[in-house]
CSV table of C-alpha atoms in Angstrom, one decimal:
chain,number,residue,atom,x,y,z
A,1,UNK,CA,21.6,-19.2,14.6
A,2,UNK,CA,18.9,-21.5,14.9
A,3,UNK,CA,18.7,-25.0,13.6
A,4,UNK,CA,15.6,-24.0,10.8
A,5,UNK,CA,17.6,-20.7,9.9
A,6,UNK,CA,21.0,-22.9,9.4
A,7,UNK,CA,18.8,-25.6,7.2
A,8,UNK,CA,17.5,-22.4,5.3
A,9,UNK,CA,20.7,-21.5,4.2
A,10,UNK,CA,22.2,-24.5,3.2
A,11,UNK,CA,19.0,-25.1,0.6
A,12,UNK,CA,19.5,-21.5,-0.4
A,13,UNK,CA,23.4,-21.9,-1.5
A,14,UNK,CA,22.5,-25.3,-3.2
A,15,UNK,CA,19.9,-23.5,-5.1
A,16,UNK,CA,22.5,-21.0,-6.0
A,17,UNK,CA,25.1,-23.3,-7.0
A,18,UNK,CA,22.4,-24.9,-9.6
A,19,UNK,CA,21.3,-21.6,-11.0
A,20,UNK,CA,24.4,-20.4,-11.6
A,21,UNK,CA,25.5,-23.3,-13.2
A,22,UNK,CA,22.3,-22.9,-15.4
A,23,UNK,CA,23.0,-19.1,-16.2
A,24,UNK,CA,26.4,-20.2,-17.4
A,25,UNK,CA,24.9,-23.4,-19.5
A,26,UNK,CA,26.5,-25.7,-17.0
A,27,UNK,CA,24.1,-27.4,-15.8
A,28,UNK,CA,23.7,-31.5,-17.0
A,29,UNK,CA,20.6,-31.7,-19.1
A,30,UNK,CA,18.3,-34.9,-20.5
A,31,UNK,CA,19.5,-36.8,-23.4
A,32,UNK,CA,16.9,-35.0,-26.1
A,33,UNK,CA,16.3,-38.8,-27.2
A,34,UNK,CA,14.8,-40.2,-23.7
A,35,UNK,CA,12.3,-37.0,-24.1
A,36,UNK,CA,8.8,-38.0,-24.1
A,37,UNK,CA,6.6,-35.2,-26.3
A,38,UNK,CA,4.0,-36.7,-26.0
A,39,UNK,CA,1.2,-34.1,-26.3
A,40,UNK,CA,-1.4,-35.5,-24.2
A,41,UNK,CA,1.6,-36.1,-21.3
A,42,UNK,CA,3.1,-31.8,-22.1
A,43,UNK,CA,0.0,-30.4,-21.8
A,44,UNK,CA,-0.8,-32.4,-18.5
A,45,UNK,CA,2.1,-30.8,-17.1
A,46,UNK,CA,0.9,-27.3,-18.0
A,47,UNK,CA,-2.1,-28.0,-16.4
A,48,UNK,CA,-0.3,-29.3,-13.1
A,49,UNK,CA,2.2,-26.1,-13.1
A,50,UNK,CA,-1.2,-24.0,-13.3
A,51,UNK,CA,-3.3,-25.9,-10.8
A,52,UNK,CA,-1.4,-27.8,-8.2
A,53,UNK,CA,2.3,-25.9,-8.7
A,54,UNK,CA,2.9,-26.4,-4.9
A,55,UNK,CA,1.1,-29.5,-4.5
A,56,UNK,CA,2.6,-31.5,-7.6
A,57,UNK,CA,5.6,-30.4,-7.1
A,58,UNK,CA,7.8,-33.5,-6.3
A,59,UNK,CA,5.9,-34.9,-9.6
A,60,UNK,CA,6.4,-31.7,-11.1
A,61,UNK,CA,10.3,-31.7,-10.4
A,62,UNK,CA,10.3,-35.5,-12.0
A,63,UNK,CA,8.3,-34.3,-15.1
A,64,UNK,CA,11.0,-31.8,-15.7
A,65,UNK,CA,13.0,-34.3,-16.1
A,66,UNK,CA,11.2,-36.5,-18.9
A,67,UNK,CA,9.1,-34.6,-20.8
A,68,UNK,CA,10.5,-32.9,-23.7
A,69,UNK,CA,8.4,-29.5,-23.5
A,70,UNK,CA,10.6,-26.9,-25.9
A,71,UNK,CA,7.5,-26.4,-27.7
A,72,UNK,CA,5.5,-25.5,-25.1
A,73,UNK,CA,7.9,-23.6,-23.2
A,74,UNK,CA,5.5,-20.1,-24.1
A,75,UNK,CA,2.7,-21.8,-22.5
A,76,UNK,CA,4.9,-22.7,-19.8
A,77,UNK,CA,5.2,-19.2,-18.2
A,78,UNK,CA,2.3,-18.1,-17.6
A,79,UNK,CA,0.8,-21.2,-16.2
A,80,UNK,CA,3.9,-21.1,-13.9
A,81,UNK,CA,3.2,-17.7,-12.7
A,82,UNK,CA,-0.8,-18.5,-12.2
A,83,UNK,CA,-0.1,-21.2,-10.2
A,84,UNK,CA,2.6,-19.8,-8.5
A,85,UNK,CA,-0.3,-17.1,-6.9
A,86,UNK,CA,-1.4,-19.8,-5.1
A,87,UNK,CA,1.5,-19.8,-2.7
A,88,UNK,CA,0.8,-19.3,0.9
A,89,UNK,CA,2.8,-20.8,3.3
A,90,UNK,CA,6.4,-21.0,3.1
A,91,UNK,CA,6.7,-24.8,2.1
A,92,UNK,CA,4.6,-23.7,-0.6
A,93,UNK,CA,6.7,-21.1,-1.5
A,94,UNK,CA,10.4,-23.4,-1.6
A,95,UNK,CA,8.1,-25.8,-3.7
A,96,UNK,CA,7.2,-23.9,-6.3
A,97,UNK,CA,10.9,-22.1,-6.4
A,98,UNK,CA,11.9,-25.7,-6.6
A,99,UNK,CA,9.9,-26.2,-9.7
A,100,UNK,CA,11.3,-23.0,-11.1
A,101,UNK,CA,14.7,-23.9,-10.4
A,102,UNK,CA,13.7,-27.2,-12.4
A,103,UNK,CA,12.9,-25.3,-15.3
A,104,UNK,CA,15.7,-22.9,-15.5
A,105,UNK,CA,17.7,-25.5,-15.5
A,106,UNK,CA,16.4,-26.2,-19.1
A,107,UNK,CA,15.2,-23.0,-20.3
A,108,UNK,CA,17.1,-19.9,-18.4
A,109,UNK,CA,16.6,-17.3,-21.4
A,110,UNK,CA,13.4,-18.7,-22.9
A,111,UNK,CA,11.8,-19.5,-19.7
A,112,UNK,CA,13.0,-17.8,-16.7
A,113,UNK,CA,13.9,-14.2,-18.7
A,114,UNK,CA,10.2,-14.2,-19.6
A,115,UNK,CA,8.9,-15.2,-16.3
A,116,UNK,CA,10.7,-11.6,-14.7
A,117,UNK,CA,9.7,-9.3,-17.1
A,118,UNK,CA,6.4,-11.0,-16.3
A,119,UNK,CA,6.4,-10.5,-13.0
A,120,UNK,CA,7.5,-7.3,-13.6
A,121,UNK,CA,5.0,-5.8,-15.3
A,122,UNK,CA,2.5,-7.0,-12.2
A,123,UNK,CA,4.4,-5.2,-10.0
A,124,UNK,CA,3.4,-1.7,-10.5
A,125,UNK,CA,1.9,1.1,-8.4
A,126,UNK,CA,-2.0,1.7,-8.6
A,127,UNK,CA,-2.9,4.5,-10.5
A,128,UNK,CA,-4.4,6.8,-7.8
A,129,UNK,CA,-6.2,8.7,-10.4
A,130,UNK,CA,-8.4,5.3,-11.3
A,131,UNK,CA,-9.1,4.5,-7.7
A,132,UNK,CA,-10.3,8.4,-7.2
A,133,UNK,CA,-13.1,7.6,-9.9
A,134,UNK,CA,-13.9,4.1,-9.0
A,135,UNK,CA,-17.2,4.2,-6.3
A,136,UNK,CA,-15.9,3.0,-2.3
A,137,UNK,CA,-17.0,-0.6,-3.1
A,138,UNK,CA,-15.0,-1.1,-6.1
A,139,UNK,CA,-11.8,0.6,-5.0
A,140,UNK,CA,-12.4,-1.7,-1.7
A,141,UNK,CA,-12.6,-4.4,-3.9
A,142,UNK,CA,-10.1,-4.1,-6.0
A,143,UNK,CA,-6.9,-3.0,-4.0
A,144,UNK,CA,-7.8,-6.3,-1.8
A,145,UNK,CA,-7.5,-8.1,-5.2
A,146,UNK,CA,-4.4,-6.0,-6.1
A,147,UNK,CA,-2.2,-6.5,-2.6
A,148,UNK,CA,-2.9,-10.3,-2.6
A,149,UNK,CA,-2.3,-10.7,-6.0
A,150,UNK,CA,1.0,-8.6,-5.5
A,151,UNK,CA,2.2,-9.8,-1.9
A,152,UNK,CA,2.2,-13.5,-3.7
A,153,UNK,CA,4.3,-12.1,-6.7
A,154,UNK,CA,6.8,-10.1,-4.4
A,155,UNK,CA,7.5,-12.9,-2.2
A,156,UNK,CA,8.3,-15.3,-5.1
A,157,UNK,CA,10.9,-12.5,-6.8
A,158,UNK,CA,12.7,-12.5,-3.3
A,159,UNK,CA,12.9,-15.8,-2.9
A,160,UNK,CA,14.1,-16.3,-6.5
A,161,UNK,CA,16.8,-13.6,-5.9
A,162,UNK,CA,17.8,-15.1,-3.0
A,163,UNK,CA,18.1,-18.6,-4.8
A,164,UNK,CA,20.2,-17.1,-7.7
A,165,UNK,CA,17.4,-16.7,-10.2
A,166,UNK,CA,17.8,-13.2,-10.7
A,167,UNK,CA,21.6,-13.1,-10.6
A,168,UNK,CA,22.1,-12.8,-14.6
A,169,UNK,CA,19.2,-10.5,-14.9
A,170,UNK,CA,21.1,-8.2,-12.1
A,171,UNK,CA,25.0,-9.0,-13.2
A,172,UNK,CA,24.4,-9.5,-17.4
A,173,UNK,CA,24.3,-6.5,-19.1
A,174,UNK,CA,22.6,-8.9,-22.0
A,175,UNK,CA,20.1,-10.0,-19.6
A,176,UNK,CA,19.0,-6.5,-18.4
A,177,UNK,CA,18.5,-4.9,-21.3
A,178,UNK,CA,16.4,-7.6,-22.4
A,179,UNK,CA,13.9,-6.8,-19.3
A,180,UNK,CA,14.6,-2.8,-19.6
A,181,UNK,CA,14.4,-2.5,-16.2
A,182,UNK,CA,14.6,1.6,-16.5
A,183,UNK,CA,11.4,1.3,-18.6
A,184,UNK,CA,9.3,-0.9,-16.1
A,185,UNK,CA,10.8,1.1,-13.4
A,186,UNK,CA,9.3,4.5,-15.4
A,187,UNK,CA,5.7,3.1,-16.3
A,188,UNK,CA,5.3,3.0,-12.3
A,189,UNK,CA,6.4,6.4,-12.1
A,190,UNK,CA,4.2,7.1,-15.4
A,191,UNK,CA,1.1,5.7,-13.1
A,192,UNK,CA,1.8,8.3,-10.4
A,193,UNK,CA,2.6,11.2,-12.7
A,194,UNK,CA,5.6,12.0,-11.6
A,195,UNK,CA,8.3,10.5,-15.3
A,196,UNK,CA,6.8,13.3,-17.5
A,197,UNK,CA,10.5,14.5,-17.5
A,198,UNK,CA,13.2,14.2,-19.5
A,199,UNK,CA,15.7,14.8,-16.6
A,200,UNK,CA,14.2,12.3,-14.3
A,201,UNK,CA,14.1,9.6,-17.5
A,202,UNK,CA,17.6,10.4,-17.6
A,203,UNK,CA,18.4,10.0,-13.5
A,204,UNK,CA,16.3,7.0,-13.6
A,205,UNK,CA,19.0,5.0,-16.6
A,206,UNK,CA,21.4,6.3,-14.1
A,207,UNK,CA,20.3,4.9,-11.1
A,208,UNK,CA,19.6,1.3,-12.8
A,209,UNK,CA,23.2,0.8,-13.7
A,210,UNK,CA,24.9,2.0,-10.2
A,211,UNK,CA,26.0,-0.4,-7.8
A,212,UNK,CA,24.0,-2.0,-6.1
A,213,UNK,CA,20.3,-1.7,-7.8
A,214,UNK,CA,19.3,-5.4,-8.5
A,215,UNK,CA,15.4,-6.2,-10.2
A,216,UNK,CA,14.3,-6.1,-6.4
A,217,UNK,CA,15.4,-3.0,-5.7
A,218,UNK,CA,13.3,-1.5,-8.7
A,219,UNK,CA,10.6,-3.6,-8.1
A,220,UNK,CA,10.5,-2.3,-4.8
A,221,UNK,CA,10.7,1.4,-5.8
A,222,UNK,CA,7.9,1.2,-8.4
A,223,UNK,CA,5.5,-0.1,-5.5
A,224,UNK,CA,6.8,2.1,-2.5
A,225,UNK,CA,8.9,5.6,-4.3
A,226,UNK,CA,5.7,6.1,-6.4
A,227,UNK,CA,3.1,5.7,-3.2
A,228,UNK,CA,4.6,8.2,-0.4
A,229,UNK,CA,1.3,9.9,-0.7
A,230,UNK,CA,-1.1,7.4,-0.4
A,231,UNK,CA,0.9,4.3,1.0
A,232,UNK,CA,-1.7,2.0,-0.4
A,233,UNK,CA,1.2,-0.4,-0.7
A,234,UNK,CA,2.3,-0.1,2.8
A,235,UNK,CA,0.7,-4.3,3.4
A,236,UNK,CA,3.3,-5.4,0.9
A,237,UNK,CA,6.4,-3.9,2.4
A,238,UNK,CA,5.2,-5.4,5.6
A,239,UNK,CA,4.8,-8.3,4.2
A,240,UNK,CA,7.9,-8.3,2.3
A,241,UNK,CA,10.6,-7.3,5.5
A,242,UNK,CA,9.0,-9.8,7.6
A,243,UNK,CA,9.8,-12.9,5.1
A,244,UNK,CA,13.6,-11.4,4.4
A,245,UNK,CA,14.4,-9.8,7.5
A,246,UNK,CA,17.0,-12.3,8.2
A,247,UNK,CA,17.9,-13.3,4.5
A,248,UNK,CA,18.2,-9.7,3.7
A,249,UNK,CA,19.7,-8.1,7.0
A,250,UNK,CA,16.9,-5.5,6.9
A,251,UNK,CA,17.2,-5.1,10.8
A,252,UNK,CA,20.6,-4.9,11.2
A,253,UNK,CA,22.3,-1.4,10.8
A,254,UNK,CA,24.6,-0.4,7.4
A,255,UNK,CA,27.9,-0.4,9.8
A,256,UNK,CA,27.4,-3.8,10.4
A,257,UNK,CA,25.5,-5.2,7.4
A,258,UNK,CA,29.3,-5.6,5.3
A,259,UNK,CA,30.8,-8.2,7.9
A,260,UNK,CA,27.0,-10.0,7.6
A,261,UNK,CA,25.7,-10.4,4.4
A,262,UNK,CA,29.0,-11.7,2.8
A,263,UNK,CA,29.7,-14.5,5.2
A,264,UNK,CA,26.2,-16.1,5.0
A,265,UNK,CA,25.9,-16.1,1.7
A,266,UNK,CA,30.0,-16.3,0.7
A,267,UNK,CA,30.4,-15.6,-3.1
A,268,UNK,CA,30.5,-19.6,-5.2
A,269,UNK,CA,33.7,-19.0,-6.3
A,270,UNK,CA,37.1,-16.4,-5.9
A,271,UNK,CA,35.7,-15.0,-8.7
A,272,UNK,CA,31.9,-14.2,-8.3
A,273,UNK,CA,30.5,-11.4,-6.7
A,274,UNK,CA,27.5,-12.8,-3.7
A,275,UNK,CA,24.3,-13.8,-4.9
A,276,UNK,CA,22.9,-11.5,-2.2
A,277,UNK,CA,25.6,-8.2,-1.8
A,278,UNK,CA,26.0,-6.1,0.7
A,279,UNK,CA,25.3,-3.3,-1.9
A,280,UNK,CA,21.7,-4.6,-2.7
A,281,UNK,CA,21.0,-4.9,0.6
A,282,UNK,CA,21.7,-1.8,1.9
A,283,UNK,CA,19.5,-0.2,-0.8
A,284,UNK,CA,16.7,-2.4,-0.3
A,285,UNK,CA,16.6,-1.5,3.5
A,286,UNK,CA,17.1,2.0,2.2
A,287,UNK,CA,13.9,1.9,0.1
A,288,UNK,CA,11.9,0.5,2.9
A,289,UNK,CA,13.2,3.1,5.2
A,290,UNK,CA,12.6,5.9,3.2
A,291,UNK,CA,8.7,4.6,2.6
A,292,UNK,CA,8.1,4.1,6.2
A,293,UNK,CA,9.4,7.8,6.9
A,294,UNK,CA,6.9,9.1,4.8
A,295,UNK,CA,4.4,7.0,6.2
A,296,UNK,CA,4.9,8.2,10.0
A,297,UNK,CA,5.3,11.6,8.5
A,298,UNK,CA,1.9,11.1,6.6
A,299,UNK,CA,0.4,9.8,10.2
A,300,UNK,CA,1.7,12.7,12.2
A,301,UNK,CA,-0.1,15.5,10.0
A,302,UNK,CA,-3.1,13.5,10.0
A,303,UNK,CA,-3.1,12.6,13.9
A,304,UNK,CA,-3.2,17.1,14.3
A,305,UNK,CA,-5.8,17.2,11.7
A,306,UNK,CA,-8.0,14.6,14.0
A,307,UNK,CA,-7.4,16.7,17.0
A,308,UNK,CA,-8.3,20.4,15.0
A,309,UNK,CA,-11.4,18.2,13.7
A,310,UNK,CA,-12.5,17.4,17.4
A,311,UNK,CA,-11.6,21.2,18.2
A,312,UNK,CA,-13.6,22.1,16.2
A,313,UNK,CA,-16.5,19.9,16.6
A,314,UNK,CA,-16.6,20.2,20.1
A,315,UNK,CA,-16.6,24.7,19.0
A,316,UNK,CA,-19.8,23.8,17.3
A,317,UNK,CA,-21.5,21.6,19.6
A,318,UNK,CA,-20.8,24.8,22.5
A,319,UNK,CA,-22.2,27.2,19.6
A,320,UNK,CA,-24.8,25.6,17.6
A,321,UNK,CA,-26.0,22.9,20.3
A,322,UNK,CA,-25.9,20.1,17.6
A,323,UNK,CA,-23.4,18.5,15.4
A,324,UNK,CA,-24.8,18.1,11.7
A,325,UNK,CA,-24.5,14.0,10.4
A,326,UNK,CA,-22.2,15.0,7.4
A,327,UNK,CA,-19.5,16.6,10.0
A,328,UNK,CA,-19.8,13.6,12.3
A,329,UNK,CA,-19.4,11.1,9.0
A,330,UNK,CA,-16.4,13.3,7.8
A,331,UNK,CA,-15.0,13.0,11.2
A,332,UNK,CA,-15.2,9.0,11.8
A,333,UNK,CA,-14.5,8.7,8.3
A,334,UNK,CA,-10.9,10.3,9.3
A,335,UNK,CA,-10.7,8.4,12.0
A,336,UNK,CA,-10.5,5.2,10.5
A,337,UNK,CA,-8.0,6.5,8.0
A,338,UNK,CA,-5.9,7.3,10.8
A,339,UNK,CA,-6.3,4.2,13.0
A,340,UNK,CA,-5.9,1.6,9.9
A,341,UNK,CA,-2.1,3.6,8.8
A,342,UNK,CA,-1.3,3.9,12.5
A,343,UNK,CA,-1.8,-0.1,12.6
A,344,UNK,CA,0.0,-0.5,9.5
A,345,UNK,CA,2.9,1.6,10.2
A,346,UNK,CA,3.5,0.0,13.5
A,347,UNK,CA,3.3,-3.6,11.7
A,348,UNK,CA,6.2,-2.1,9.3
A,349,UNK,CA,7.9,-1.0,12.4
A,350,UNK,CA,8.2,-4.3,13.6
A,351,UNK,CA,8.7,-6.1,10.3
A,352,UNK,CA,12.1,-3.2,10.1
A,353,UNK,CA,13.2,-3.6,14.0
A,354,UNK,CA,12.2,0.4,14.4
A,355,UNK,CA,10.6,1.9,17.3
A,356,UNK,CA,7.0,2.7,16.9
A,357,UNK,CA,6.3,6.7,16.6
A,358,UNK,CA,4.9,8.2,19.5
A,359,UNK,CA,2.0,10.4,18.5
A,360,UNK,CA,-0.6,12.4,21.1
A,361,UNK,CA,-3.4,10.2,21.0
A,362,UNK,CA,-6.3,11.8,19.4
A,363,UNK,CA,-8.6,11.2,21.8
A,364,UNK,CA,-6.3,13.2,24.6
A,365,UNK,CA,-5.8,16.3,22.4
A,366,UNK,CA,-8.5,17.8,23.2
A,367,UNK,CA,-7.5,18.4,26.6
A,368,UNK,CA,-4.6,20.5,25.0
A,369,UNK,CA,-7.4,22.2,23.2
A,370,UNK,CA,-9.7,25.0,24.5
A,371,UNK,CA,-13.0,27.4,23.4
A,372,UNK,CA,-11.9,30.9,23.2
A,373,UNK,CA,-13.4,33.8,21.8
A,374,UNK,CA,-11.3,36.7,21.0
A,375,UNK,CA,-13.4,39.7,22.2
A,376,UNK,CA,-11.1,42.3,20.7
A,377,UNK,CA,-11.2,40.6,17.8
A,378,UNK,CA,-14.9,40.3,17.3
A,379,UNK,CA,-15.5,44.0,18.8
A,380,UNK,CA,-13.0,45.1,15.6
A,381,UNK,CA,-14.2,42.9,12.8
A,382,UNK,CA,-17.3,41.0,13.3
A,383,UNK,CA,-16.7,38.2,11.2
A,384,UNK,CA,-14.4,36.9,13.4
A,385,UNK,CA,-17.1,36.0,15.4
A,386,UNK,CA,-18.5,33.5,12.6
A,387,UNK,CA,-17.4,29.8,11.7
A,388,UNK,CA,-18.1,30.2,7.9
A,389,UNK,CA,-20.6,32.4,5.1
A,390,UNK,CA,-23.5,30.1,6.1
A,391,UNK,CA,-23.4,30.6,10.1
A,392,UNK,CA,-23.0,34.4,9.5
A,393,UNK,CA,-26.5,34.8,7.6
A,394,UNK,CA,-28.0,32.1,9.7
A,395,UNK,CA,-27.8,34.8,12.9
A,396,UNK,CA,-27.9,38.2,10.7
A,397,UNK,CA,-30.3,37.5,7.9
A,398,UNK,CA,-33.5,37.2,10.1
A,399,UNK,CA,-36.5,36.2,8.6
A,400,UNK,CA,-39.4,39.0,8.0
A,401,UNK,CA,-42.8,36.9,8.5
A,402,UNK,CA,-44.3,40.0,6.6
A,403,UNK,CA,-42.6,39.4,2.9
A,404,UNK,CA,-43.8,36.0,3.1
A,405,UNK,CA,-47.0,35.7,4.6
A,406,UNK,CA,-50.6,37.1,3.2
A,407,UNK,CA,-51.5,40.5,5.2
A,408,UNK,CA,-54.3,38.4,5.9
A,409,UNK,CA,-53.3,35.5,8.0
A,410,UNK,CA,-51.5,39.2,9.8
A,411,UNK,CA,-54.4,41.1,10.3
A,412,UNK,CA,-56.7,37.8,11.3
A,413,UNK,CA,-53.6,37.4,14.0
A,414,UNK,CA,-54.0,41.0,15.5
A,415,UNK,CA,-57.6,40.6,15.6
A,416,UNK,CA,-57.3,37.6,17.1
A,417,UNK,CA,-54.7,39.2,19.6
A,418,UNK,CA,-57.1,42.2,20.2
A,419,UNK,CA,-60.3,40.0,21.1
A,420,UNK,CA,-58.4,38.4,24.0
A,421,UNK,CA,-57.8,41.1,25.7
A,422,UNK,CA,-59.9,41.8,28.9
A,423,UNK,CA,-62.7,43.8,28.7
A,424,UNK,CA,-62.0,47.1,31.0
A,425,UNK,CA,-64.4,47.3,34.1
A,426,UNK,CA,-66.4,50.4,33.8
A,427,UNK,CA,-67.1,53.0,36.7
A,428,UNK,CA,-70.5,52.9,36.9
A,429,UNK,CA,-70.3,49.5,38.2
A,430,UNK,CA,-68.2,50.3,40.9
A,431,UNK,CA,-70.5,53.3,41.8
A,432,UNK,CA,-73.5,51.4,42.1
A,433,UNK,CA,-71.7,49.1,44.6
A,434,UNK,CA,-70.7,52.0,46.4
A,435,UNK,CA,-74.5,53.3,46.7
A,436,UNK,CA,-75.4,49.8,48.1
């Protein structure tokens, strides 16, 4: 274990210890008389937590301290969770889970409960129906927008679980009914069509209360479960197993991940369960897993469809000499599809410590691919020997110049014909050339 990894841990079970302390109302807390409420000094702070949250945050972290703030702790939240979106680097990230930490410390229901079910509620799966109607530009536009927004939001809910901000939202029954995590987890499903059921209502209530499922794990199923068909998410579980892949164990196999987890992040005391459990791990990895299946599966049927598209352009090209712009369009537009997953599911690959699919390359299938024409076939039904309706009356249908033209411009063409003609030598000539 390297010397970063080692100082990573030891900030990670001091920020336990602290939250936990706060979840149990443990933790020491400012005489309510040395409180400054000042307004002008309260709201400057919720201006700093919504500006400068990273980059205030040693200020920040003293504030906390000082200021009195109950009465602006509902203003507090969301300033929080705006300027937590401008969280980019990793320092940036431990500072503004410092200032959180901070907070909870004085406000763990009011405050911290909120900022979840926030967070929550940003974490939900596109509605694919939406994006269909939106024009290319705006969908662009707006699932860049989305996956930043998100990646930021993601990243701060796994740091916070890792730091034991979650832990009463996950182990309180009190805590977790006041998020109703069944119900966020249902309104991603709701997006994708797929909760219009009372049995799968009834499986998902299940599923939240078995071991194991923490606010991660649903968070992660309502981005990746509800997308298997798209994977328009597929950047933020990328993004996600490369910042936990060590925290979380995601590359190490479930036979080994019980004698991990637990000894490098030991439970506080004899009689706590780990902050970060082998159970939760094992289904997060699980989730991820099961998404990038889906994803190489997704890329396999689309690599044969590239290969039966260049078939079949190169069967045009030998039968029609010319390739029309909307097939070639259709074709690259395919392409790309299938090049940007195939990058993205190798990234995931990585992120997970999977080996990359191996897939025929697209551009060497066609050499697996050849023209034939079945003459049997075509001798016993000729419309075997046509592509589609349109190519069959291009070649039988033949044009009859005479129902569209004037008998005119046909009879001025005969003529016309006639008058070229040579004018036949007549015998008398050759007779007088024979007197001569």
């Amino acid at each position: 274990m390297d010397e970063s990894t080692v100082k990573r841990h030891e900030r990670l079970r001091a920020l336990q210890r602290a939250n936990l302390d706060s979840w149990r109302g443990q933790s020491e807390q400012p005489e309510a008389k040395t409180l400054d409420a000042s307004i002008k000094k309260n709201t400057g702070f919720i201006k700093k937590c919504k500006t400068n949250l990273c980059a205030e945050a040693a200020q920040l972290l003293r504030d906390v301290k000082q200021l009195k703030l109950e009465r602006y702790v509902v203003e507090l939240m969301p300033a929080v969770y705006e300027g937590m979106q401008r969280c980019r680097t990793g320092g940036e990230y431990a500072a503004a889970i410092d200032v959180i930490t901070a907070l909870h410390a004085r406000f763990p229901e009011k405050f911290t409960v909120a900022l979840i079910a926030h967070m929550l509620k940003q974490l939900q799966a596109p509605s694919v129906a939406a994006l269909q109607a939106a024009s290319t530009e705006q969908r662009e536009r707006e699932e860049q927008a989305r996956v930043t927004r998100q990646r930021t939001v993601l990243r701060v809910l796994g740091e916070m679980y890792v730091a034991g901000l979650l832990w009463a939202v996950d182990t309180q029954s009190e805590c977790a009914s006041e998020l109703d995590l069944a119900g966020a987890f249902m309104q991603g499903h709701a997006l994708s069509g797929t909760s219009n059921n009372a049995k799968f209502v009834t499986r998902v209530r299940e599923m939240v209360q078995q071991r194991g499922h923490c606010v991660v794990v649903g968070a992660l199923q309502n981005l990746l479960l509800t997308d298997r068909e798209h994977h328009l998410s597929i950047a933020l579980a990328t993004s996600f197993a490369r910042a936990f892949r060590a925290d979380l164990k995601l590359t190490t196999p479930d036979d080994e991940t019980n004698s991990t987890t637990d000894a490098e992040y030991p439970a506080i005391s004899e009689a706590d369960e780990p902050v970060v459990t082998t159970a939760s791990c094992v289904r997060i990895r699980g989730v991820l897993h099961e998404y990038l299946d889906s994803a190489v599966e997704r890329l396999r049927v689309m690599n044969k469809g590239l290969a039966k598209m260049r078939q079949n352009n190169e069967e045009r090209l030998f039968s029609k000499g010319v390739i029309h712009a909307d097939v070639q369009e259709k074709f690259k537009r395919h392409e790309r599809a299938y090049e940007k997953l195939s990058d993205s599911v190798n990234a995931l690959c990585d992120a997970l410590g999977c080996a990359q699919p191996i897939l025929v390359d697209a551009e060497d299938a066609r050499d697996r691919f050849s023209i034939v024409i079945d003459e049997q076939a075509a001798q016993k039904d000729g419309s075997d020997l046509w592509e589609d309706d349109e190519e069959r009356t291009f070649y039988e249908n033949v044009l009859d110049l005479r129902s569209r033209l004037p008998p005119s411009m046909l009879e001025a063409g005969s003529k016309r014909a006639t008058s070229e003609e040579p004018e036949p030598v007549e015998e008398e000539a050759f007779a007088d050339l024979s007197t001569d």
